[in-house]
Amino acid sequence: MKTATDVDVQSHFADYLRDCEREPVVITGRGQPKTTLVAVPEDEEERWRFLLSPTPAFWGRCEQAAQRSVKRAAFHMTSSWKE
């Protein structure tokens, strides 16, 4: 994993964009890691998986929506049985 200062990345951004296609680049500020440059996969399905995987809030909303759908389906099933 490559490491670079924020000042160096600012001065040579295009070079670091190319570098992150081979390996992640950790960007430091005042000697401390601040962020990472990571290339996004070219394959569309992999890209979405990559972009959404670290988003717990998104997955939490997906889970809530799935639970609401199950509850609605159960309600509709029991309603139709009563008729």
mmCIF file with all atom_site columns, C-alpha atoms in Angstrom:
data_model
loop_
_atom_site.group_PDB
_atom_site.id
_atom_site.type_symbol
_atom_site.label_atom_id
_atom_site.label_alt_id
_atom_site.label_comp_id
_atom_site.label_asym_id
_atom_site.label_entity_id
_atom_site.label_seq_id
_atom_site.pdbx_PDB_ins_code
_atom_site.Cartn_x
_atom_site.Cartn_y
_atom_site.Cartn_z
_atom_site.occupancy
_atom_site.B_iso_or_equiv
_atom_site.pdbx_formal_charge
_atom_site.auth_seq_id
_atom_site.auth_comp_id
_atom_site.auth_asym_id
_atom_site.auth_atom_id
_atom_site.pdbx_PDB_model_num
ATOM 1  C CA . MET A 1 1  ? 0.000   0.000   0.000   1.00 0.00 ? 1  MET A CA 1
ATOM 2  C CA . LYS A 1 2  ? 1.373   3.354   -1.038  1.00 0.00 ? 2  LYS A CA 1
ATOM 3  C CA . THR A 1 3  ? 1.372   6.395   1.276   1.00 0.00 ? 3  THR A CA 1
ATOM 4  C CA . ALA A 1 4  ? 1.521   10.066  0.281   1.00 0.00 ? 4  ALA A CA 1
ATOM 5  C CA . THR A 1 5  ? 1.047   13.421  1.939   1.00 0.00 ? 5  THR A CA 1
ATOM 6  C CA . ASP A 1 6  ? -1.960  15.556  1.126   1.00 0.00 ? 6  ASP A CA 1
ATOM 7  C CA . VAL A 1 7  ? 0.340   18.258  -0.261  1.00 0.00 ? 7  VAL A CA 1
ATOM 8  C CA . ASP A 1 8  ? 2.068   15.793  -2.603  1.00 0.00 ? 8  ASP A CA 1
ATOM 9  C CA . VAL A 1 9  ? -1.255  14.354  -3.807  1.00 0.00 ? 9  VAL A CA 1
ATOM 10 C CA . GLN A 1 10 ? -2.544  17.866  -4.480  1.00 0.00 ? 10 GLN A CA 1
ATOM 11 C CA . SER A 1 11 ? 0.529   18.623  -6.582  1.00 0.00 ? 11 SER A CA 1
ATOM 12 C CA . HIS A 1 12 ? 0.520   15.312  -8.490  1.00 0.00 ? 12 HIS A CA 1
ATOM 13 C CA . PHE A 1 13 ? -3.113  14.209  -8.426  1.00 0.00 ? 13 PHE A CA 1
ATOM 14 C CA . ALA A 1 14 ? -3.144  12.581  -11.892 1.00 0.00 ? 14 ALA A CA 1
ATOM 15 C CA . ASP A 1 15 ? -0.130  10.456  -10.952 1.00 0.00 ? 15 ASP A CA 1
ATOM 16 C CA . TYR A 1 16 ? -1.828  9.210   -7.786  1.00 0.00 ? 16 TYR A CA 1
ATOM 17 C CA . LEU A 1 17 ? -5.023  8.432   -9.685  1.00 0.00 ? 17 LEU A CA 1
ATOM 18 C CA . ARG A 1 18 ? -2.981  6.130   -11.907 1.00 0.00 ? 18 ARG A CA 1
ATOM 19 C CA . ASP A 1 19 ? -1.189  4.661   -8.884  1.00 0.00 ? 19 ASP A CA 1
ATOM 20 C CA . CYS A 1 20 ? -4.449  3.789   -7.111  1.00 0.00 ? 20 CYS A CA 1
ATOM 21 C CA . GLU A 1 21 ? -5.423  1.560   -10.047 1.00 0.00 ? 21 GLU A CA 1
ATOM 22 C CA . ARG A 1 22 ? -2.586  -0.756  -8.982  1.00 0.00 ? 22 ARG A CA 1
ATOM 23 C CA . GLU A 1 23 ? -2.831  -0.374  -5.198  1.00 0.00 ? 23 GLU A CA 1
ATOM 24 C CA . PRO A 1 24 ? -4.651  1.800   -2.636  1.00 0.00 ? 24 PRO A CA 1
ATOM 25 C CA . VAL A 1 25 ? -2.954  5.101   -1.785  1.00 0.00 ? 25 VAL A CA 1
ATOM 26 C CA . VAL A 1 26 ? -3.240  6.244   1.843   1.00 0.00 ? 26 VAL A CA 1
ATOM 27 C CA . ILE A 1 27 ? -3.212  10.027  2.050   1.00 0.00 ? 27 ILE A CA 1
ATOM 28 C CA . THR A 1 28 ? -1.799  11.574  5.199   1.00 0.00 ? 28 THR A CA 1
ATOM 29 C CA . GLY A 1 29 ? -2.157  15.028  6.668   1.00 0.00 ? 29 GLY A CA 1
ATOM 30 C CA . ARG A 1 30 ? 0.129   16.224  9.439   1.00 0.00 ? 30 ARG A CA 1
ATOM 31 C CA . GLY A 1 31 ? 1.564   12.718  9.627   1.00 0.00 ? 31 GLY A CA 1
ATOM 32 C CA . GLN A 1 32 ? -1.784  10.994  10.253  1.00 0.00 ? 32 GLN A CA 1
ATOM 33 C CA . PRO A 1 33 ? -3.786  8.882   7.767   1.00 0.00 ? 33 PRO A CA 1
ATOM 34 C CA . LYS A 1 34 ? -6.782  10.902  6.555   1.00 0.00 ? 34 LYS A CA 1
ATOM 35 C CA . THR A 1 35 ? -8.261  9.055   3.579   1.00 0.00 ? 35 THR A CA 1
ATOM 36 C CA . THR A 1 36 ? -7.518  6.508   0.887   1.00 0.00 ? 36 THR A CA 1
ATOM 37 C CA . LEU A 1 37 ? -7.613  6.640   -2.894  1.00 0.00 ? 37 LEU A CA 1
ATOM 38 C CA . VAL A 1 38 ? -8.977  3.365   -4.242  1.00 0.00 ? 38 VAL A CA 1
ATOM 39 C CA . ALA A 1 39 ? -9.836  2.598   -7.868  1.00 0.00 ? 39 ALA A CA 1
ATOM 40 C CA . VAL A 1 40 ? -13.472 1.808   -8.580  1.00 0.00 ? 40 VAL A CA 1
ATOM 41 C CA . PRO A 1 41 ? -14.014 -1.501  -10.444 1.00 0.00 ? 41 PRO A CA 1
ATOM 42 C CA . GLU A 1 42 ? -14.847 -1.175  -14.147 1.00 0.00 ? 42 GLU A CA 1
ATOM 43 C CA . ASP A 1 43 ? -17.531 -3.882  -14.118 1.00 0.00 ? 43 ASP A CA 1
ATOM 44 C CA . GLU A 1 44 ? -20.872 -2.190  -13.330 1.00 0.00 ? 44 GLU A CA 1
ATOM 45 C CA . GLU A 1 45 ? -22.138 -4.872  -10.933 1.00 0.00 ? 45 GLU A CA 1
ATOM 46 C CA . GLU A 1 46 ? -18.833 -4.951  -9.053  1.00 0.00 ? 46 GLU A CA 1
ATOM 47 C CA . ARG A 1 47 ? -18.798 -1.140  -8.999  1.00 0.00 ? 47 ARG A CA 1
ATOM 48 C CA . TRP A 1 48 ? -22.195 -0.948  -7.257  1.00 0.00 ? 48 TRP A CA 1
ATOM 49 C CA . ARG A 1 49 ? -21.214 -3.663  -4.792  1.00 0.00 ? 49 ARG A CA 1
ATOM 50 C CA . PHE A 1 50 ? -17.982 -1.770  -4.074  1.00 0.00 ? 50 PHE A CA 1
ATOM 51 C CA . LEU A 1 51 ? -19.700 1.590   -3.682  1.00 0.00 ? 51 LEU A CA 1
ATOM 52 C CA . LEU A 1 52 ? -22.504 0.340   -1.435  1.00 0.00 ? 52 LEU A CA 1
ATOM 53 C CA . SER A 1 53 ? -20.673 -2.249  0.647   1.00 0.00 ? 53 SER A CA 1
ATOM 54 C CA . PRO A 1 54 ? -19.284 0.153   3.277   1.00 0.00 ? 54 PRO A CA 1
ATOM 55 C CA . THR A 1 55 ? -22.634 1.906   3.735   1.00 0.00 ? 55 THR A CA 1
ATOM 56 C CA . PRO A 1 56 ? -24.368 0.425   6.795   1.00 0.00 ? 56 PRO A CA 1
ATOM 57 C CA . ALA A 1 57 ? -27.172 2.997   6.563   1.00 0.00 ? 57 ALA A CA 1
ATOM 58 C CA . PHE A 1 58 ? -28.025 1.855   3.029   1.00 0.00 ? 58 PHE A CA 1
ATOM 59 C CA . TRP A 1 59 ? -28.085 -1.813  4.028   1.00 0.00 ? 59 TRP A CA 1
ATOM 60 C CA . GLY A 1 60 ? -30.153 -0.938  7.093   1.00 0.00 ? 60 GLY A CA 1
ATOM 61 C CA . ARG A 1 61 ? -32.742 0.766   4.864   1.00 0.00 ? 61 ARG A CA 1
ATOM 62 C CA . CYS A 1 62 ? -32.749 -2.285  2.574   1.00 0.00 ? 62 CYS A CA 1
ATOM 63 C CA . GLU A 1 63 ? -33.419 -4.535  5.550   1.00 0.00 ? 63 GLU A CA 1
ATOM 64 C CA . GLN A 1 64 ? -36.233 -2.278  6.785   1.00 0.00 ? 64 GLN A CA 1
ATOM 65 C CA . ALA A 1 65 ? -37.827 -2.236  3.327   1.00 0.00 ? 65 ALA A CA 1
ATOM 66 C CA . ALA A 1 66 ? -37.593 -6.024  3.117   1.00 0.00 ? 66 ALA A CA 1
ATOM 67 C CA . GLN A 1 67 ? -39.246 -6.393  6.519   1.00 0.00 ? 67 GLN A CA 1
ATOM 68 C CA . ARG A 1 68 ? -42.055 -3.987  5.507   1.00 0.00 ? 68 ARG A CA 1
ATOM 69 C CA . SER A 1 69 ? -42.608 -6.006  2.326   1.00 0.00 ? 69 SER A CA 1
ATOM 70 C CA . VAL A 1 70 ? -42.857 -9.247  4.307   1.00 0.00 ? 70 VAL A CA 1
ATOM 71 C CA . LYS A 1 71 ? -45.350 -7.653  6.723   1.00 0.00 ? 71 LYS A CA 1
ATOM 72 C CA . ARG A 1 72 ? -47.448 -6.299  3.824   1.00 0.00 ? 72 ARG A CA 1
ATOM 73 C CA . ALA A 1 73 ? -47.426 -9.680  2.093   1.00 0.00 ? 73 ALA A CA 1
ATOM 74 C CA . ALA A 1 74 ? -48.487 -11.386 5.322   1.00 0.00 ? 74 ALA A CA 1
ATOM 75 C CA . PHE A 1 75 ? -51.277 -8.812  5.787   1.00 0.00 ? 75 PHE A CA 1
ATOM 76 C CA . HIS A 1 76 ? -52.555 -9.307  2.244   1.00 0.00 ? 76 HIS A CA 1
ATOM 77 C CA . MET A 1 77 ? -52.483 -13.073 2.636   1.00 0.00 ? 77 MET A CA 1
ATOM 78 C CA . THR A 1 78 ? -54.446 -13.009 5.890   1.00 0.00 ? 78 THR A CA 1
ATOM 79 C CA . SER A 1 79 ? -56.911 -10.466 4.456   1.00 0.00 ? 79 SER A CA 1
ATOM 80 C CA . SER A 1 80 ? -57.631 -12.669 1.448   1.00 0.00 ? 80 SER A CA 1
ATOM 81 C CA . TRP A 1 81 ? -58.168 -15.707 3.682   1.00 0.00 ? 81 TRP A CA 1
ATOM 82 C CA . LYS A 1 82 ? -60.916 -13.875 5.587   1.00 0.00 ? 82 LYS A CA 1
ATOM 83 C CA . GLU A 1 83 ? -62.880 -13.105 2.423   1.00 0.00 ? 83 GLU A CA 1
#
